[in-house]
Amino acid sequence: MTKIRVYVAYKASILDPQAQAIKAATRKMGYKEVSDLNVGKYFDFEIDAEAQVATEKVAEIANELLANPNMETYKVEVLGE
């Protein structure tokens, strides 16, 4: 059993209105040090396969289902076996 996490976020060239709203709110709260912010989501999988095979399968799932390749990127990370 392999545990895998997939992170999905907007590409750098895509405007993220939620991130912009949070960034503006942090400035209003007095946190002037915040210069940039990215918002994303993650998905945790448990796959009944060894790490390399599980990673390949989850990458396929992410590419076909979880991330819009026109607007988003994804990263696959093995959490444990």
mmCIF file of C-alpha atoms in Angstrom:
data_model
loop_
_atom_site.group_PDB
_atom_site.id
_atom_site.type_symbol
_atom_site.label_atom_id
_atom_site.label_comp_id
_atom_site.label_asym_id
_atom_site.label_seq_id
_atom_site.Cartn_x
_atom_site.Cartn_y
_atom_site.Cartn_z
ATOM 1 C CA MET A 1 0.000 0.000 0.000
ATOM 2 C CA THR A 2 1.461 3.353 -1.052
ATOM 3 C CA LYS A 3 0.226 6.725 0.138
ATOM 4 C CA ILE A 4 0.489 9.473 -2.455
ATOM 5 C CA ARG A 5 -0.453 13.147 -2.399
ATOM 6 C CA VAL A 6 -1.201 15.204 -5.513
ATOM 7 C CA TYR A 7 -0.913 18.983 -5.315
ATOM 8 C CA VAL A 8 -2.859 21.011 -7.896
ATOM 9 C CA ALA A 9 -2.465 24.760 -8.400
ATOM 10 C CA TYR A 10 -2.912 27.383 -11.080
ATOM 11 C CA LYS A 11 -0.032 27.930 -13.479
ATOM 12 C CA ALA A 12 2.002 31.078 -12.801
ATOM 13 C CA SER A 13 0.518 32.765 -15.883
ATOM 14 C CA ILE A 14 -3.104 32.305 -14.717
ATOM 15 C CA LEU A 15 -4.762 34.916 -12.502
ATOM 16 C CA ASP A 16 -5.974 33.345 -9.251
ATOM 17 C CA PRO A 17 -8.770 35.537 -7.848
ATOM 18 C CA GLN A 18 -8.910 33.662 -4.520
ATOM 19 C CA ALA A 19 -5.183 34.162 -3.968
ATOM 20 C CA GLN A 20 -5.510 37.841 -4.879
ATOM 21 C CA ALA A 21 -8.357 38.282 -2.379
ATOM 22 C CA ILE A 22 -6.363 36.603 0.399
ATOM 23 C CA LYS A 23 -3.293 38.664 -0.438
ATOM 24 C CA ALA A 24 -5.342 41.878 -0.278
ATOM 25 C CA ALA A 25 -6.846 40.812 3.060
ATOM 26 C CA THR A 26 -3.423 40.104 4.556
ATOM 27 C CA ARG A 27 -2.301 43.592 3.550
ATOM 28 C CA LYS A 28 -5.369 45.117 5.212
ATOM 29 C CA MET A 29 -4.502 43.140 8.347
ATOM 30 C CA GLY A 30 -1.092 44.793 8.375
ATOM 31 C CA TYR A 31 1.017 41.972 6.947
ATOM 32 C CA LYS A 32 2.873 44.099 4.389
ATOM 33 C CA GLU A 33 5.598 41.441 4.066
ATOM 34 C CA VAL A 34 3.339 39.175 1.975
ATOM 35 C CA SER A 35 4.499 39.771 -1.578
ATOM 36 C CA ASP A 36 2.893 36.819 -3.337
ATOM 37 C CA LEU A 37 0.488 33.985 -2.587
ATOM 38 C CA ASN A 38 -0.652 30.823 -4.345
ATOM 39 C CA VAL A 39 -3.778 28.853 -3.539
ATOM 40 C CA GLY A 40 -4.065 25.185 -4.386
ATOM 41 C CA LYS A 41 -5.630 21.935 -3.347
ATOM 42 C CA TYR A 42 -4.363 18.458 -2.649
ATOM 43 C CA PHE A 43 -5.665 14.912 -2.987
ATOM 44 C CA ASP A 44 -4.494 11.944 -0.897
ATOM 45 C CA PHE A 45 -4.519 8.467 -2.421
ATOM 46 C CA GLU A 46 -3.832 5.011 -1.036
ATOM 47 C CA ILE A 47 -2.832 2.721 -3.880
ATOM 48 C CA ASP A 48 -2.335 -1.024 -3.608
ATOM 49 C CA ALA A 49 0.913 -1.024 -5.601
ATOM 50 C CA GLU A 50 4.598 -0.305 -5.102
ATOM 51 C CA ALA A 51 5.673 3.324 -5.137
ATOM 52 C CA GLN A 52 6.792 3.677 -8.754
ATOM 53 C CA VAL A 53 3.695 2.009 -10.223
ATOM 54 C CA ALA A 54 1.420 3.875 -7.818
ATOM 55 C CA THR A 55 3.051 7.188 -8.755
ATOM 56 C CA GLU A 56 2.544 6.501 -12.457
ATOM 57 C CA LYS A 57 -1.117 5.569 -11.950
ATOM 58 C CA VAL A 58 -1.843 8.630 -9.811
ATOM 59 C CA ALA A 59 -0.050 10.881 -12.321
ATOM 60 C CA GLU A 60 -2.359 9.521 -15.026
ATOM 61 C CA ILE A 61 -5.383 10.220 -12.816
ATOM 62 C CA ALA A 62 -4.147 13.745 -12.082
ATOM 63 C CA ASN A 63 -3.523 14.463 -15.741
ATOM 64 C CA GLU A 64 -6.878 13.129 -16.904
ATOM 65 C CA LEU A 65 -9.153 14.119 -14.023
ATOM 66 C CA LEU A 66 -7.754 16.335 -11.261
ATOM 67 C CA ALA A 67 -5.949 19.123 -13.106
ATOM 68 C CA ASN A 68 -6.964 21.189 -16.114
ATOM 69 C CA PRO A 69 -3.745 21.125 -18.173
ATOM 70 C CA ASN A 70 -4.586 24.489 -19.768
ATOM 71 C CA MET A 71 -4.718 26.305 -16.427
ATOM 72 C CA GLU A 72 -3.228 24.111 -13.705
ATOM 73 C CA THR A 73 -0.114 22.180 -12.813
ATOM 74 C CA TYR A 74 0.190 19.204 -10.517
ATOM 75 C CA LYS A 75 2.894 17.546 -8.458
ATOM 76 C CA VAL A 76 2.831 13.935 -7.240
ATOM 77 C CA GLU A 77 4.525 13.118 -3.931
ATOM 78 C CA VAL A 78 4.935 9.713 -2.287
ATOM 79 C CA LEU A 79 4.083 10.010 1.418
ATOM 80 C CA GLY A 80 4.924 6.461 2.406
ATOM 81 C CA GLU A 81 4.722 2.774 1.636
#
